XYZ file of C-alpha atoms in Angstrom:
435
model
C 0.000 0.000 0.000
C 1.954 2.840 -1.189
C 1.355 6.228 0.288
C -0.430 8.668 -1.868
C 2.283 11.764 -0.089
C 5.447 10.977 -1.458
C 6.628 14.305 -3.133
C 6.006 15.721 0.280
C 7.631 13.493 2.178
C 11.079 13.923 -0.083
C 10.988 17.872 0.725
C 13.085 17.876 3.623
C 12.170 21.456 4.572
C 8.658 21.643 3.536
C 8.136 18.355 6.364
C 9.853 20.425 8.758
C 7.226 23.496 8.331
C 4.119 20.935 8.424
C 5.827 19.134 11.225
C 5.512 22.500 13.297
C 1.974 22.949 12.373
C 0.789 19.476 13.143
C 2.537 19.520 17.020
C 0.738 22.994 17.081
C -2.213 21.746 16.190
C -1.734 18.506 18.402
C -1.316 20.416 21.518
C -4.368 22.636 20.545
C -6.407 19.936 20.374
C -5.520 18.160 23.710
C -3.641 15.036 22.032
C -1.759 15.073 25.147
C 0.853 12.634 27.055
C 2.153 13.115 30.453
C 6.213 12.604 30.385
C 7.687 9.777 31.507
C 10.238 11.828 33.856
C 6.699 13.215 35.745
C 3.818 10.643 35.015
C 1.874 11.870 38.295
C 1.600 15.376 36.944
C 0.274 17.758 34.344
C 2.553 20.316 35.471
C 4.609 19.515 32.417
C 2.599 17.786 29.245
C 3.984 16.226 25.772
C 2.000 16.198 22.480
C 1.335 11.988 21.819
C 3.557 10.456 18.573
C 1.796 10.936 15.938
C 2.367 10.323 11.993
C 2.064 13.356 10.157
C -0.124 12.157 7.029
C -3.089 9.478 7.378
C -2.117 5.937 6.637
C -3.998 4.696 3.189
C -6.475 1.752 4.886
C -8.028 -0.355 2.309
C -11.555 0.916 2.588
C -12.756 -2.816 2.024
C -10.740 -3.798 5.181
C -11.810 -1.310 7.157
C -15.625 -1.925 6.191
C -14.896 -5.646 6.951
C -13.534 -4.561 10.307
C -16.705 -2.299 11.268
C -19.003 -4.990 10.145
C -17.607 -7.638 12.267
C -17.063 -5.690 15.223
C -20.577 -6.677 16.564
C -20.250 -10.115 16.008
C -16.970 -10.206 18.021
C -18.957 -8.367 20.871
C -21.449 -11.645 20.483
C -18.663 -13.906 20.737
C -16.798 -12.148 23.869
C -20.052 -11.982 25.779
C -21.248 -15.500 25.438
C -17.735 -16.535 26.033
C -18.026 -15.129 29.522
C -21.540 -16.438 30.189
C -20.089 -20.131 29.379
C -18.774 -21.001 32.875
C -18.103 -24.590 31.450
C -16.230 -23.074 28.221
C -13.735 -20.895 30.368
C -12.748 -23.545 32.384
C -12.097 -26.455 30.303
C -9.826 -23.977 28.042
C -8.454 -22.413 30.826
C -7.443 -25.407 32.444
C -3.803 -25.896 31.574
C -3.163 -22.091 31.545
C -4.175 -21.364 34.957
C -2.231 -24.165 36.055
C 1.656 -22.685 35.186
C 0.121 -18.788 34.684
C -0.288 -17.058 38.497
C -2.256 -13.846 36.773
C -4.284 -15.653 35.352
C -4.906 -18.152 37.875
C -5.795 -15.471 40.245
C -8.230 -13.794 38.169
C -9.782 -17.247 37.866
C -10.369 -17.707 41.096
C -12.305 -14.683 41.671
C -14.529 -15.707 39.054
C -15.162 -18.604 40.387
C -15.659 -17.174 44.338
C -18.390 -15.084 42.199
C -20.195 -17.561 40.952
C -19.896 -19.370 43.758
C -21.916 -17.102 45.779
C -24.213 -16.260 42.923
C -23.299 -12.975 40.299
C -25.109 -10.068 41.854
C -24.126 -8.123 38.612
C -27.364 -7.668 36.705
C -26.588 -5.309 33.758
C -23.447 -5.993 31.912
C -20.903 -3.727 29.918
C -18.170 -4.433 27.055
C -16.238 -1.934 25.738
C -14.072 -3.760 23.556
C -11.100 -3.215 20.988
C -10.600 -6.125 18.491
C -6.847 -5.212 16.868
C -5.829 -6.498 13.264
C -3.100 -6.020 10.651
C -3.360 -6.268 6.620
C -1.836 -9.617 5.442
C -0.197 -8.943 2.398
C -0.586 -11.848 0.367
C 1.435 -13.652 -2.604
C -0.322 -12.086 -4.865
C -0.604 -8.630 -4.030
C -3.767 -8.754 -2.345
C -4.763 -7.167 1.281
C -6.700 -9.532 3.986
C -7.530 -8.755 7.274
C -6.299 -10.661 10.167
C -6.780 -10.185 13.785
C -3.846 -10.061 16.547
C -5.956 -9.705 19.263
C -9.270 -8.347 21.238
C -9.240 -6.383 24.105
C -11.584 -6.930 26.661
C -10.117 -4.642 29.261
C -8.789 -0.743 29.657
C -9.467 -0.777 25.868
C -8.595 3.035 25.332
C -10.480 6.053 23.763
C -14.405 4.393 25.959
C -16.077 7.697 26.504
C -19.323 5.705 24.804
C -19.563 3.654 27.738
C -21.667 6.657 28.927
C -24.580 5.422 26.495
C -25.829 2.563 28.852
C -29.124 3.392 30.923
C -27.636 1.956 33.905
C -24.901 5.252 34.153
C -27.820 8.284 33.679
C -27.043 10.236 36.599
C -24.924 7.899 38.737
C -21.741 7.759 39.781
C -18.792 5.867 38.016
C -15.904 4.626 39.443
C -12.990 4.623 37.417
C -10.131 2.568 38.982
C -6.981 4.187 37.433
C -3.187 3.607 37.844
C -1.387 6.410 40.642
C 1.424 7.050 37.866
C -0.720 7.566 34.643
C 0.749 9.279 31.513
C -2.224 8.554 29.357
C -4.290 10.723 31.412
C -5.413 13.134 28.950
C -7.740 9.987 27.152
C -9.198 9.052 30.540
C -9.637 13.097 31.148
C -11.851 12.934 27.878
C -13.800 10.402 28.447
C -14.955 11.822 32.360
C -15.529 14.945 30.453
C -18.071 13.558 28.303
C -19.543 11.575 31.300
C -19.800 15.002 32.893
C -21.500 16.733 30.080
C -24.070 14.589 30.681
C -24.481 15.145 34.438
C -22.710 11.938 35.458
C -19.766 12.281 37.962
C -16.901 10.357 37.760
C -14.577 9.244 41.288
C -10.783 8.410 40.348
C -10.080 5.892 42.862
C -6.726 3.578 43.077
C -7.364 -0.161 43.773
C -5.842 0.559 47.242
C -8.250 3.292 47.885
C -11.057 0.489 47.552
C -9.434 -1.950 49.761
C -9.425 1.231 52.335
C -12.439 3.229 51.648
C -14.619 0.436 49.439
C -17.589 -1.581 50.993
C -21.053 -3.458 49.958
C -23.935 -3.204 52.294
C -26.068 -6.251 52.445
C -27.606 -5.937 48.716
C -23.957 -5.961 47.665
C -24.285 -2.095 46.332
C -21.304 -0.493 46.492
C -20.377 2.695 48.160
C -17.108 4.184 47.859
C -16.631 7.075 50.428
C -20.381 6.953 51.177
C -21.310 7.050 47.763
C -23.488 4.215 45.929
C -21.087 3.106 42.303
C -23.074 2.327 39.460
C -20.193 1.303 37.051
C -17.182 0.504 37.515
C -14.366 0.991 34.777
C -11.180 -0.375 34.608
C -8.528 1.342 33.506
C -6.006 -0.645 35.450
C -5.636 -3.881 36.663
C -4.722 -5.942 33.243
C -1.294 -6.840 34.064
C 0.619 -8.661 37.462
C 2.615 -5.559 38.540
C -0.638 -4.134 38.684
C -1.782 -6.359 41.937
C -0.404 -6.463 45.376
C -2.095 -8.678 47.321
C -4.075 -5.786 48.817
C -5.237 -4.543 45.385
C -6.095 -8.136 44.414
C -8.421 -7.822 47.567
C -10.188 -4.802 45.963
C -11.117 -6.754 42.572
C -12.900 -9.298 44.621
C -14.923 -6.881 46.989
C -15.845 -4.594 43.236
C -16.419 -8.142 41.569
C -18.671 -9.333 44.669
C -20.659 -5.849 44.066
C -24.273 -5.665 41.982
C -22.567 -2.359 40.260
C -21.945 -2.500 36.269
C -18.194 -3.769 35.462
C -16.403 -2.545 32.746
C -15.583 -5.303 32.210
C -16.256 -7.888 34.351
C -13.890 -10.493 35.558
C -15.469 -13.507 33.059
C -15.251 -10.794 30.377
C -11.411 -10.265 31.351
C -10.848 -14.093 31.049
C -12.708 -13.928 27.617
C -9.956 -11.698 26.260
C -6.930 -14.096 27.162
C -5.226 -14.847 24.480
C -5.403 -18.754 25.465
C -9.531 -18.158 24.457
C -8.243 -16.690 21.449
C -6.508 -19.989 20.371
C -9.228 -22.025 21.435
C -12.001 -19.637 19.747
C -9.955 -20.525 16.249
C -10.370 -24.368 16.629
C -12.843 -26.576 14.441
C -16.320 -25.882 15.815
C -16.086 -24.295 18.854
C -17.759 -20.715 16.966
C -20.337 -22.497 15.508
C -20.894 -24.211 19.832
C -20.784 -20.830 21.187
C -22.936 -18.974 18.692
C -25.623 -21.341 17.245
C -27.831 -20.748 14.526
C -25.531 -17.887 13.189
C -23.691 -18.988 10.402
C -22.684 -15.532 8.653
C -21.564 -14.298 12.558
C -19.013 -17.278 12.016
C -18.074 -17.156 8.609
C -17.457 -13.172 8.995
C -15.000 -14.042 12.636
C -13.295 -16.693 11.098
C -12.301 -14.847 7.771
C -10.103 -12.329 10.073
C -8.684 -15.653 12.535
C -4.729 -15.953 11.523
C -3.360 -19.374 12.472
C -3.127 -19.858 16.090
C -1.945 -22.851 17.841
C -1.782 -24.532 21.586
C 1.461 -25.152 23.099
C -0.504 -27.386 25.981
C 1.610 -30.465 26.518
C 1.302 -33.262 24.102
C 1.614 -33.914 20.326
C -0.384 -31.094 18.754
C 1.827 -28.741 21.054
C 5.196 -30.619 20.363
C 4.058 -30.579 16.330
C 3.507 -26.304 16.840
C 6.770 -26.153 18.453
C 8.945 -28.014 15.807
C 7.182 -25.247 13.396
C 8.240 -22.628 14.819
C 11.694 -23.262 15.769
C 12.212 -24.608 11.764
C 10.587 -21.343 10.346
C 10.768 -18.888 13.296
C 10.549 -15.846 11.039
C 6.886 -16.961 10.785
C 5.415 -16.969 13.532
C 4.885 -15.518 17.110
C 5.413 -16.561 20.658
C 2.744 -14.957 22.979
C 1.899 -14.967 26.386
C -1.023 -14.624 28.420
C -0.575 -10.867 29.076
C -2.019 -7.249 27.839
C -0.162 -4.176 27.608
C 1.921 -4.624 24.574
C 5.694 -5.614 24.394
C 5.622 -8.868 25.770
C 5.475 -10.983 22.610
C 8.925 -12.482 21.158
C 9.917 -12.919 17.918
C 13.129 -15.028 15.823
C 16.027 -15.717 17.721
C 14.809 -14.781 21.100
C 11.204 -16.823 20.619
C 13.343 -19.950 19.358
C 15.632 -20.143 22.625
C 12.045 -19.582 24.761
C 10.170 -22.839 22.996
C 13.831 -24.881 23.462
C 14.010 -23.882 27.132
C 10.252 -24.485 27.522
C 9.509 -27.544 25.363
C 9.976 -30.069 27.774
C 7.636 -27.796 30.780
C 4.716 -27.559 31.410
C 5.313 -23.736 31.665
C 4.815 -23.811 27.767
C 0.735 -24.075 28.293
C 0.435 -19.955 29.364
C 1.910 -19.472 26.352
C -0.053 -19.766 22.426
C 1.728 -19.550 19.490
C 0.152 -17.141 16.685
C 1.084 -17.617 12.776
C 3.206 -13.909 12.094
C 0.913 -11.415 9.831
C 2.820 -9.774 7.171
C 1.554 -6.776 5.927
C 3.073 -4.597 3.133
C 5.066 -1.641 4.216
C 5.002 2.280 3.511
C 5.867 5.160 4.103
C 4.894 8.050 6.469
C 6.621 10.591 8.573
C 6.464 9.855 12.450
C 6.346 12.928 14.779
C 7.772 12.375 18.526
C 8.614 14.603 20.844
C 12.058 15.706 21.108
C 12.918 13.943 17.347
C 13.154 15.247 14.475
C 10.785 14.628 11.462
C 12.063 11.477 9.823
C 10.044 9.586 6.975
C 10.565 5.755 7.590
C 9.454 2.766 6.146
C 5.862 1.304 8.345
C 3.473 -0.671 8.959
C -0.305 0.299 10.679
C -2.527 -2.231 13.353
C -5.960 -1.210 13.189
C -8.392 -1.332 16.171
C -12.333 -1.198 16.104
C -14.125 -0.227 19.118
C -17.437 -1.965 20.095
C -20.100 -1.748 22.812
C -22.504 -4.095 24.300
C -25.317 -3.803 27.183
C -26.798 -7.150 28.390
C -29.605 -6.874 31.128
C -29.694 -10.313 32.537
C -29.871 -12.610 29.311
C -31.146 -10.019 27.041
C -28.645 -8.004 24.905
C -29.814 -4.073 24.605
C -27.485 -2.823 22.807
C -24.303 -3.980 20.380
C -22.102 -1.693 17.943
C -19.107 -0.798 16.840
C -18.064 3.147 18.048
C -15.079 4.036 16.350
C -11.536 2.890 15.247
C -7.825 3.265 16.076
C -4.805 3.013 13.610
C -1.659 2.722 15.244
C 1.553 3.077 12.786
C 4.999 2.190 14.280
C 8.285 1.581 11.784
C 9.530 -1.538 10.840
C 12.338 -2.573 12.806
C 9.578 -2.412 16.148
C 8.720 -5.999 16.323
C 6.304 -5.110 19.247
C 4.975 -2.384 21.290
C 2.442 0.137 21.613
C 1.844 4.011 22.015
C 2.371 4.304 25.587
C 5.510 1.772 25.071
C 7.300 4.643 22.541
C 7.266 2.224 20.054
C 3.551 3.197 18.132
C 2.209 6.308 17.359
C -1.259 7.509 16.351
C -2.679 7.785 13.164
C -6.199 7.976 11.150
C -7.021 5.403 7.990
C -6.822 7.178 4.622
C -9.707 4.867 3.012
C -8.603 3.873 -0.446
């Protein structure tokens, strides 16, 4: 997909001049990033990395995307109604993965007691990138879906159950993203619903249920509660992990809730790809499936045995094609050639190797576009985009009330970045040029 700018981009000194407009312009519009010398404060802001031209997106990909963002939202949320499903795949995971384990168990202390949750809430982000293949053509293929602290949610605020009540955003003490949280309480606000900014230790201090499991937070009844932390191990002390139990225990809207978290791993993503298992978990929907599995790249089980010991051998004889990932969010924690083929030799012969999946390596055709950081200059590199649609679902008890997609994300980092996000440095944002 070549670039539709490129006498622009060879005039050094005419980038330079649109360079200063577009940080201008950035900063204008609130595209903001706390540094990472003062993440705590706004006393000193950065504009976010951005490319300076939009990316060309096919616009047949990107309509593909949109129109199967609602079926993913289908799939995620009868994934974490199927009790029996999350187990049995979960199984070998939880057994050699201590995050996940531990987000297990509180799902199963929940529904142990009985969910008091009545209304539920996904605000998911379902990523892809464009295969490019043999012969020429573009096909979209999906890296991952995220279930939790999906970015950019201010149309959470559209579900009933938040008119005029108070949401409870659980957010990280050092947070240099602040300035997309900041825009989503602001729309909550405009429409007269407050928002609290509470730390998980702040709920394990100030949090409590009464004896209809409501919530109150500083004497104040939650309706929702969204995570925007809480997706990663360094994010729990044992005190914190205390805090997800007592919201999970609650009747107040999750965002998402803890089986919703657990539909996200990327151990359900392997399983989701397997022969039948769509057609099990969404019956009597044939074009849902068909549309899901046309974006599915080829993902594989390293759980111990011969279909794991087969994926393995793979891998380590063509490592250039494929990916090692494990059972984490947050970007930069997937390996790649060389240091992905000493990981499967170290962990062939563990059973450590079941929290990990292994993921066929998408290949998508590279271009070029100017990257904007702060503190770099200008430079026009060779890149490739990841595209993210955003979708929403409301389920009251067993009846869904609302499911869409609401909006999209193109990230655009240069080729030598194996891995790694916005936040990480390595990404930076971008819009689709539909072509």
């Amino acid at each position: 997909m070549a670039t539709g700018w490129g006498s622009l981009l060879q005039d050094e000194q005419q980038l330079e001049e649109l360079a200063r407009q577009a940080v201008d312009r950035a900063l204008a519009e609130g595209v903001l990033l706390r540094t990472s010398q003062a993440p705590s404060s706004s006393d000193v802001v950065s504009y976010a990395p951005f490319t300076l031209f939009p990316s060309r997106v096919p616009s047949a990909l990107l309509e593909q995307a949109y129109a199967v963002q609602a079926d993913f939202n289908l799939l995620v949320d009868a994934v974490s109604q199927n009790a029996v499903f999350l187990e049995q795949t979960l199984s070998s995971t939880i057994k050699r993965d201590n995050f996940t384990a531990r987000l297990f168990d509180i799902h199963k202390q929940v529904l142990k007691e009985g969910i008091a949750q009545t209304v539920f809430l996904g605000l998911n982000r379902s990523d892809y990138m464009f295969q490019c293949n043999p012969d020429g053509s573009a096909a979209l293929k999906q890296i991952e879906i995220n279930t939790i602290s999906a970015s950019f949610g201010g149309l959470a605020s559209r579900t009933p159950a938040v008119h005029r009540a108070q949401v409870l955003l659980i957010a990280q003490e050092k947070e240099r993203n602040i300035f997309d949280q900041r825009a989503i309480e602001n729309e909550l606000l405009a429409r007269n619903i407050h928002v609290i900014r509470r730390r998980f230790e702040d709920v394990s201090e100030k949090g409590s249920l009464d004896q209809d499991r409501r919530l109150f937070m500083d004497g104040q009844e939650i309706a929702v509660v969204y995570f925007r932390d809480g997706y990663m191990p360094s994010h729990y002390s044992l005190q914190n992990w205390e805090a997800r139990l007592l919201l999970e225990r609650s009747c107040a809207v999750k965002c998402p809730d803890i089986a919703t978290q657990l539909a996200g791993t990327k151990k359900v993503q392997q399983e989701l790809s397997r022969v039948g298992v769509l057609e099990s978990l969404l019956p009597g929907q044939p074009e849902a499936v068909a549309r899901l599995r046309a974006t599915f790249a080829g993902l594989y089980s390293l759980d111990l045995g011969e279909e794991g010991d087969q994926a393995i051998t793979k891998a380590i004889a063509a490592p250039s094609s494929f990916v090692l990932k494990p059972q984490r969010e947050g970007g930069g924690n997937n390996l790649y050639g060389e240091e992905m083929v000493q990981s499967l030799e170290r962990l062939k012969d563990s059973e450590e190797r079941a929290s990990y999946i292994l993921m066929e390596k998408i290949e998508p055709e590279p271009f070029k576009n100017c990257l904007l950081r702060p503190g770099s200059p200008a430079r026009v590199v060779q890149c490739i985009s990841e595209l993210g649609i955003f979708g929403v679902y409301v389920r009251e008890g067993k009846t869904l009330v609302m499911n869409k997609h609401v909006g999209h994300l193109l990230r655009t980092k240069a080729i030598e970045h194996a891995d790694g996000g916005v936040a990480a440095g390595v990404a930076v944002l971008d819009n689709p040029y539909p072509v």
